[in-house]
Amino acid sequence: MRLKDAKRFFRDLMEDTTIRGKCIEIAMLPKNERGMAPRVLGYSFTPKELDDVLCREFYLMTEEERRLFGPGDLRDIVMSMWGNCM
């Protein structure tokens, strides 16, 4: 099985409500349990790879998309919930 990269993870997170729900459940786990969870879903990427994708995609997003996970900087939210534990 080929693992999906950071760009695919971010796209799925933004567009696929099922994956988004699973990722939000992952974010609720203790930090020491989060690391393998994205891999179980079929993703493999480093925090740097995810951060690079976020920086590139941020400028292409609408304001509504940037607020998908609530107020605050989308990059900070995504990295704290999923990126820094990989």
C-alpha positions as a LaTeX table, in Angstrom:
\begin{tabular}{lrrr}
\hline
Residue & $x$ (\AA) & $y$ (\AA) & $z$ (\AA) \\
\hline
Met1 & 0.00 & 0.00 & 0.00 \\
Arg2 & 1.37 & 3.40 & $-0.96$ \\
Leu3 & 1.10 & 5.93 & 1.85 \\
Lys4 & $-0.44$ & 9.32 & 1.09 \\
Asp5 & 1.67 & 12.44 & 1.44 \\
Ala6 & 1.17 & 15.71 & 3.33 \\
Lys7 & $-0.57$ & 17.43 & 0.41 \\
Arg8 & $-3.13$ & 14.63 & 0.17 \\
Phe9 & $-3.63$ & 14.70 & 3.96 \\
Phe10 & $-4.32$ & 18.43 & 3.91 \\
Arg11 & $-6.64$ & 18.17 & 0.90 \\
Asp12 & $-8.56$ & 15.31 & 2.53 \\
Leu13 & $-8.70$ & 17.23 & 5.81 \\
Met14 & $-10.24$ & 20.24 & 4.08 \\
Glu15 & $-12.58$ & 18.45 & 1.63 \\
Asp16 & $-13.53$ & 15.02 & 3.03 \\
Thr17 & $-15.88$ & 15.30 & 6.01 \\
Thr18 & $-15.33$ & 11.64 & 6.98 \\
Ile19 & $-11.54$ & 12.03 & 7.11 \\
Arg20 & $-11.92$ & 15.39 & 8.87 \\
Gly21 & $-14.05$ & 13.75 & 11.56 \\
Lys22 & $-11.49$ & 10.99 & 12.07 \\
Cys23 & $-8.69$ & 13.56 & 12.22 \\
Ile24 & $-10.56$ & 15.59 & 14.83 \\
Glu25 & $-10.95$ & 12.40 & 16.88 \\
Ile26 & $-7.19$ & 11.87 & 16.54 \\
Ala27 & $-6.55$ & 15.41 & 17.77 \\
Met28 & $-8.47$ & 14.61 & 20.95 \\
Leu29 & $-6.06$ & 11.78 & 21.83 \\
Pro30 & $-3.18$ & 12.44 & 24.22 \\
Lys31 & $-0.15$ & 13.76 & 22.30 \\
Asn32 & 1.84 & 10.58 & 22.85 \\
Glu33 & $-0.90$ & 8.55 & 21.11 \\
Arg34 & $-1.44$ & 10.83 & 18.10 \\
Gly35 & 1.72 & 10.08 & 16.14 \\
Met36 & 0.74 & 6.75 & 14.61 \\
Ala37 & $-2.93$ & 7.62 & 14.08 \\
Pro38 & $-2.49$ & 9.42 & 10.72 \\
Arg39 & $-0.36$ & 6.50 & 9.54 \\
Val40 & $-3.19$ & 4.12 & 10.42 \\
Leu41 & $-5.38$ & 6.21 & 8.08 \\
Gly42 & $-2.76$ & 5.70 & 5.35 \\
Tyr43 & $-0.77$ & 8.95 & 5.55 \\
Ser44 & 2.96 & 9.38 & 5.99 \\
Phe45 & 4.68 & 12.76 & 6.15 \\
Thr46 & 7.01 & 14.76 & 8.32 \\
Pro47 & 6.00 & 17.90 & 10.21 \\
Lys48 & 8.14 & 19.93 & 7.78 \\
Glu49 & 6.35 & 18.46 & 4.77 \\
Leu50 & 2.95 & 19.33 & 6.27 \\
Asp51 & 4.12 & 22.84 & 7.18 \\
Asp52 & 5.41 & 23.39 & 3.63 \\
Val53 & 2.03 & 22.34 & 2.20 \\
Leu54 & 0.18 & 24.63 & 4.61 \\
Cys55 & 2.35 & 27.60 & 3.67 \\
Arg56 & 1.80 & 27.03 & $-0.07$ \\
Glu57 & $-1.94$ & 26.31 & 0.11 \\
Phe58 & $-2.84$ & 29.05 & 2.61 \\
Tyr59 & $-2.66$ & 31.81 & 0.01 \\
Leu60 & $-4.96$ & 29.91 & $-2.36$ \\
Met61 & $-7.70$ & 29.42 & 0.24 \\
Thr62 & $-10.82$ & 31.48 & 0.81 \\
Glu63 & $-11.38$ & 33.19 & 4.14 \\
Glu64 & $-14.09$ & 30.63 & 4.90 \\
Glu65 & $-11.67$ & 27.75 & 4.32 \\
Arg66 & $-9.09$ & 29.41 & 6.57 \\
Arg67 & $-11.67$ & 29.48 & 9.40 \\
Leu68 & $-12.76$ & 25.84 & 9.01 \\
Phe69 & $-11.32$ & 24.86 & 12.39 \\
Gly70 & $-12.33$ & 28.04 & 14.18 \\
Pro71 & $-10.68$ & 31.38 & 14.86 \\
Gly72 & $-6.94$ & 31.58 & 14.82 \\
Asp73 & $-4.18$ & 30.85 & 12.38 \\
Leu74 & $-4.98$ & 27.73 & 10.33 \\
Arg75 & $-1.31$ & 26.76 & 10.14 \\
Asp76 & $-0.91$ & 26.86 & 13.92 \\
Ile77 & $-4.11$ & 24.86 & 14.44 \\
Val78 & $-3.25$ & 22.12 & 11.94 \\
Met79 & 0.36 & 21.82 & 13.08 \\
Ser80 & $-0.57$ & 21.61 & 16.76 \\
Met81 & $-3.32$ & 19.06 & 16.15 \\
Trp82 & $-1.65$ & 16.74 & 13.64 \\
Gly83 & 1.75 & 17.93 & 12.41 \\
Asn84 & 3.89 & 18.17 & 15.49 \\
Cys85 & 3.11 & 14.66 & 16.68 \\
Met86 & 4.24 & 12.87 & 13.50 \\
\hline
\end{tabular}
